[in-house]
GROMACS .gro file of C-alpha atoms in nm:
model
  246
    1MET     CA    1   0.019   0.026  -0.004
    2LYS     CA    2   0.126   0.324  -0.140
    3LYS     CA    3   0.285   0.626   0.205
    4THR     CA    4   0.116   0.941   0.193
    5ALA     CA    5   0.118   1.266   0.338
    6LYS     CA    6  -0.225   1.357   0.386
    7GLY     CA    7  -0.213   0.908   0.538
    8LEU     CA    8   0.021   0.962   0.782
    9VAL     CA    9  -0.201   1.307   0.858
   10GLU     CA   10  -0.501   1.058   0.898
   11TYR     CA   11  -0.375   0.786   1.126
   12VAL     CA   12  -0.172   1.137   1.365
   13LEU     CA   13  -0.521   1.295   1.465
   14ALA     CA   14  -0.682   0.949   1.518
   15GLN     CA   15  -0.451   0.868   1.782
   16LEU     CA   16  -0.475   1.191   1.959
   17GLY     CA   17  -0.536   1.124   2.318
   18ARG     CA   18  -0.388   0.787   2.324
   19PRO     CA   19  -0.097   0.687   2.544
   20TYR     CA   20   0.255   0.697   2.531
   21TRP     CA   21   0.501   0.337   2.556
   22TYR     CA   22   0.844   0.379   2.485
   23GLY     CA   23   0.952   0.206   2.214
   24THR     CA   24   0.611   0.126   2.094
   25PHE     CA   25   0.468   0.185   1.713
   26GLY     CA   26   0.148   0.117   1.723
   27GLN     CA   27   0.035  -0.181   1.884
   28ALA     CA   28  -0.274  -0.302   2.125
   29ALA     CA   29  -0.130  -0.201   2.514
   30ASN     CA   30  -0.194  -0.528   2.740
   31LYS     CA   31   0.045  -0.664   3.092
   32GLU     CA   32   0.262  -0.896   2.830
   33LEU     CA   33   0.407  -0.577   2.634
   34TYR     CA   34   0.434  -0.410   2.969
   35GLU     CA   35   0.639  -0.660   3.051
   36GLN     CA   36   0.858  -0.698   2.807
   37LYS     CA   37   0.936  -0.348   2.713
   38LYS     CA   38   1.011  -0.281   3.136
   39ARG     CA   39   1.249  -0.581   3.073
   40GLN     CA   40   1.435  -0.396   2.763
   41TYR     CA   41   1.406  -0.049   2.864
   42PRO     CA   42   1.366  -0.047   3.236
   43LYS     CA   43   1.498   0.306   3.278
   44GLN     CA   44   1.182   0.425   3.117
   45TYR     CA   45   0.923   0.160   3.289
   46THR     CA   46   0.932   0.248   3.642
   47TRP     CA   47   0.569   0.327   3.629
   48ASP     CA   48   0.252   0.026   3.712
   49TYR     CA   49   0.075  -0.114   3.403
   50ASP     CA   50  -0.243   0.005   3.506
   51GLY     CA   51  -0.470  -0.219   3.258
   52ILE     CA   52  -0.495  -0.032   2.947
   53THR     CA   53  -0.529  -0.166   2.606
   54ALA     CA   54  -0.544   0.118   2.350
   55LYS     CA   55  -0.263   0.106   2.139
   56VAL     CA   56  -0.039   0.318   2.195
   57HIS     CA   57   0.339   0.487   2.089
   58ASP     CA   58   0.660   0.657   2.153
   59CYS     CA   59   0.733   1.008   1.921
   60VAL     CA   60   0.882   0.781   1.638
   61GLY     CA   61   0.645   0.502   1.673
   62LEU     CA   62   0.347   0.715   1.551
   63ILE     CA   63   0.518   0.713   1.199
   64LYS     CA   64   0.637   0.391   1.208
   65ALA     CA   65   0.314   0.259   1.288
   66TYR     CA   66   0.175   0.436   1.087
   67LEU     CA   67   0.471   0.257   0.735
   68TRP     CA   68   0.351  -0.076   0.908
   69GLY     CA   69  -0.003  -0.076   0.993
   70ASN     CA   70  -0.310  -0.099   0.768
   71GLY     CA   71  -0.492   0.240   0.889
   72PRO     CA   72  -0.536   0.447   1.223
   73GLU     CA   73  -0.699   0.110   1.471
   74ASP     CA   74  -0.486  -0.140   1.316
   75ALA     CA   75  -0.336  -0.243   1.655
   76ASN     CA   76  -0.126  -0.517   1.438
   77PRO     CA   77   0.179  -0.373   1.281
   78VAL     CA   78   0.413  -0.572   1.096
   79TYR     CA   79   0.771  -0.528   1.204
   80ASP     CA   80   1.010  -0.366   0.980
   81SER     CA   81   1.419  -0.343   1.053
   82ALA     CA   82   1.471  -0.114   0.762
   83GLN     CA   83   1.205   0.216   0.834
   84ASP     CA   84   1.321   0.102   1.214
   85LEU     CA   85   1.492   0.410   1.283
   86SER     CA   86   1.547   0.665   1.586
   87ALA     CA   87   1.381   1.011   1.601
   88ASN     CA   88   1.774   1.139   1.471
   89MET     CA   89   1.805   0.875   1.271
   90MET     CA   90   1.483   0.943   1.043
   91ARG     CA   91   1.534   1.343   1.013
   92ASP     CA   92   1.911   1.215   0.888
   93ALA     CA   93   1.712   0.994   0.623
   94CYS     CA   94   1.506   1.254   0.443
   95LYS     CA   95   1.690   1.354   0.110
   96THR     CA   96   1.458   1.666   0.125
   97LYS     CA   97   1.459   1.860   0.417
   98GLY     CA   98   1.585   2.201   0.599
   99LYS     CA   99   1.601   2.405   0.918
  100MET     CA  100   1.295   2.568   0.973
  101ALA     CA  101   1.209   2.867   0.834
  102THR     CA  102   1.278   2.747   0.529
  103MET     CA  103   0.958   2.464   0.607
  104PRO     CA  104   0.719   2.436   0.313
  105GLU     CA  105   0.369   2.426   0.394
  106ILE     CA  106   0.269   2.079   0.343
  107PRO     CA  107   0.058   1.896   0.601
  108GLY     CA  108   0.231   1.556   0.672
  109VAL     CA  109   0.592   1.707   0.676
  110LEU     CA  110   0.810   1.556   0.970
  111VAL     CA  111   0.934   1.850   1.228
  112PHE     CA  112   1.255   1.777   1.464
  113PHE     CA  113   1.465   1.900   1.749
  114SER     CA  114   1.715   1.609   1.859
  115GLY     CA  115   1.572   1.298   1.962
  116HIS     CA  116   1.214   1.395   1.889
  117VAL     CA  117   0.995   1.446   1.587
  118GLY     CA  118   0.635   1.527   1.530
  119VAL     CA  119   0.387   1.570   1.218
  120TYR     CA  120   0.246   1.913   1.097
  121ILE     CA  121  -0.033   1.847   1.031
  122GLY     CA  122  -0.121   2.206   0.848
  123GLY     CA  123  -0.207   2.538   0.969
  124GLY     CA  124   0.060   2.572   1.262
  125GLU     CA  125   0.009   2.271   1.420
  126VAL     CA  126   0.166   1.950   1.482
  127VAL     CA  127   0.063   1.623   1.669
  128GLU     CA  128   0.357   1.440   1.842
  129CYS     CA  129   0.374   1.164   2.051
  130ARG     CA  130   0.511   1.368   2.357
  131SER     CA  131   0.629   1.210   2.630
  132ARG     CA  132   0.362   0.957   2.998
  133LYS     CA  133   0.197   1.280   3.078
  134TYR     CA  134   0.074   1.380   2.751
  135GLY     CA  135   0.038   1.079   2.492
  136VAL     CA  136  -0.063   1.163   2.120
  137TYR     CA  137  -0.110   1.547   2.154
  138LYS     CA  138  -0.122   1.878   1.934
  139SER     CA  139   0.056   2.138   1.989
  140LYS     CA  140   0.135   2.490   1.823
  141LEU     CA  141   0.410   2.477   1.598
  142LYS     CA  142   0.540   2.807   1.752
  143ASP     CA  143   0.529   2.682   2.099
  144ARG     CA  144   0.800   2.369   2.037
  145PRO     CA  145   1.193   2.429   1.963
  146TRP     CA  146   1.184   2.230   1.640
  147THR     CA  147   1.506   2.250   1.480
  148SER     CA  148   1.472   2.167   1.107
  149TRP     CA  149   1.189   1.959   0.867
  150GLY     CA  150   1.209   1.684   0.639
  151TYR     CA  151   1.024   1.433   0.419
  152HIS     CA  152   0.972   1.087   0.471
  153PRO     CA  153   1.222   0.889   0.279
  154ASP     CA  154   0.940   0.624   0.222
  155ILE     CA  155   0.603   0.913   0.192
  156VAL     CA  156   0.452   1.008  -0.124
  157TYR     CA  157   0.440   1.404  -0.088
  158GLU     CA  158   0.206   1.514  -0.397
  159GLU     CA  159   0.263   1.822  -0.603
  160PRO     CA  160  -0.014   2.106  -0.678
  161GLU     CA  161  -0.143   1.980  -1.040
  162GLN     CA  162   0.039   2.161  -1.265
  163GLU     CA  163  -0.317   2.298  -1.399
  164ASP     CA  164  -0.336   2.495  -1.064
  165LEU     CA  165   0.016   2.575  -1.022
  166ALA     CA  166  -0.036   2.757  -1.389
  167GLU     CA  167  -0.419   2.935  -1.327
  168VAL     CA  168  -0.180   3.031  -0.922
  169VAL     CA  169   0.079   3.222  -1.138
  170ALA     CA  170  -0.127   3.382  -1.406
  171ILE     CA  171  -0.337   3.563  -1.083
  172ASP     CA  172  -0.232   3.516  -0.775
  173LEU     CA  173   0.127   3.504  -0.789
  174PRO     CA  174   0.299   3.926  -0.858
  175VAL     CA  175   0.615   4.038  -1.025
  176LEU     CA  176   0.874   4.054  -0.678
  177LYS     CA  177   1.181   4.346  -0.688
  178LYS     CA  178   1.394   4.413  -0.432
  179GLY     CA  179   1.231   4.530  -0.088
  180ASP     CA  180   0.879   4.388  -0.134
  181LYS     CA  181   0.817   4.175   0.142
  182SER     CA  182   0.515   3.911   0.194
  183GLU     CA  183   0.426   3.600   0.220
  184THR     CA  184   0.467   3.575  -0.163
  185VAL     CA  185   0.826   3.631  -0.112
  186LYS     CA  186   0.872   3.369   0.131
  187ALA     CA  187   0.688   3.098  -0.135
  188MET     CA  188   0.949   3.202  -0.376
  189GLN     CA  189   1.253   3.184  -0.132
  190ASN     CA  190   1.124   2.836  -0.017
  191LEU     CA  191   1.145   2.700  -0.372
  192LEU     CA  192   1.467   2.881  -0.458
  193LEU     CA  193   1.641   2.724  -0.139
  194GLY     CA  194   1.431   2.332  -0.286
  195ARG     CA  195   1.630   2.424  -0.595
  196GLY     CA  196   1.985   2.463  -0.423
  197TYR     CA  197   2.027   2.791  -0.443
  198GLU     CA  198   2.088   2.982  -0.108
  199MET     CA  199   2.051   3.330  -0.002
  200LYS     CA  200   2.321   3.410   0.149
  201THR     CA  201   2.629   3.764   0.192
  202GLY     CA  202   3.017   3.573   0.198
  203ASP     CA  203   2.930   3.296   0.437
  204THR     CA  204   2.599   3.434   0.587
  205VAL     CA  205   2.316   3.217   0.452
  206TYR     CA  206   1.987   3.374   0.505
  207GLY     CA  207   1.631   3.087   0.509
  208ALA     CA  208   1.304   3.235   0.360
  209ASP     CA  209   1.257   3.560   0.596
  210ALA     CA  210   1.007   3.696   0.375
  211SER     CA  211   1.196   3.974   0.259
  212PHE     CA  212   1.340   4.019  -0.070
  213GLY     CA  213   1.686   4.176   0.047
  214GLY     CA  214   2.092   4.183  -0.165
  215ALA     CA  215   2.063   3.860  -0.111
  216THR     CA  216   1.765   3.689  -0.248
  217ARG     CA  217   1.841   3.910  -0.556
  218ARG     CA  218   2.103   3.760  -0.566
  219ALA     CA  219   1.961   3.396  -0.585
  220VAL     CA  220   1.698   3.501  -0.846
  221GLU     CA  221   2.006   3.635  -1.033
  222ARG     CA  222   2.178   3.318  -0.950
  223PHE     CA  223   1.836   3.083  -1.079
  224GLN     CA  224   1.776   3.269  -1.378
  225ALA     CA  225   2.145   3.291  -1.535
  226GLU     CA  226   2.136   2.896  -1.488
  227ASN     CA  227   1.798   2.793  -1.669
  228GLY     CA  228   1.795   2.996  -1.983
  229LEU     CA  229   1.639   3.356  -1.853
  230ALA     CA  230   1.656   3.644  -1.880
  231VAL     CA  231   1.817   3.791  -1.581
  232THR     CA  232   1.552   4.064  -1.441
  233SER     CA  233   1.652   4.019  -1.048
  234GLN     CA  234   1.251   3.983  -0.988
  235CYS     CA  235   1.084   3.700  -0.974
  236ASP     CA  236   0.899   3.762  -1.317
  237ALA     CA  237   0.607   3.579  -1.473
  238ALA     CA  238   0.879   3.325  -1.633
  239THR     CA  239   1.091   3.324  -1.295
  240TRP     CA  240   0.758   3.154  -1.149
  241ARG     CA  241   0.719   2.908  -1.392
  242LYS     CA  242   1.096   2.790  -1.375
  243LEU     CA  243   1.029   2.758  -1.018
  244LEU     CA  244   0.753   2.589  -1.044
  245GLY     CA  245   0.846   2.331  -1.282
  246LEU     CA  246   0.557   2.456  -1.549
   0.00000   0.00000   0.00000
């Protein structure tokens, strides 16, 4: 079964309120699983089993459970050693990734800080399996210390339809130039970063800060020159089309 960003979001939303158990990935809780995990991770299991039978996860187990299971209520995920990664290993395995300032507005993107992972669900919110205190929990992206994002290599992140992009270019995306400041500038900067064109001055690299300054102008010029476009120093219709792959 193809695993998609949309499916991941649906999975994690269905788990809200369910408990955190270290080292688990969507199994149904029971005494046997508790004893097994307590032997495996004694420092993490200093509490007593209370009889719950809900599906349980840890932070990275929330993503593994989606990859290994057959839907939100499947409590018998099939273990896959090739995908059995820690949060930091999962971050490193992402082929498309970056700092938080460059995160695309795509539900299903993974967000990370050292030793922890969550799932961005859109609207400035994240679902994470946070701790024994919180369980599977929804939080504001801005309220947690996320440092980077990434596309899981085994999850499909679908792009908008080409005809929709063409309509956006024609109607909604203005010509951008030095001095402009807007969310549209930020979107353009994210596209540049995604194609390997950093905004930098000397050794200083800037993220997508929504401000069209000198570093952004130089990145636009490099992109135009290397992609057969007229070097206008502005993000015009032709540059938008090339950035969007039209």
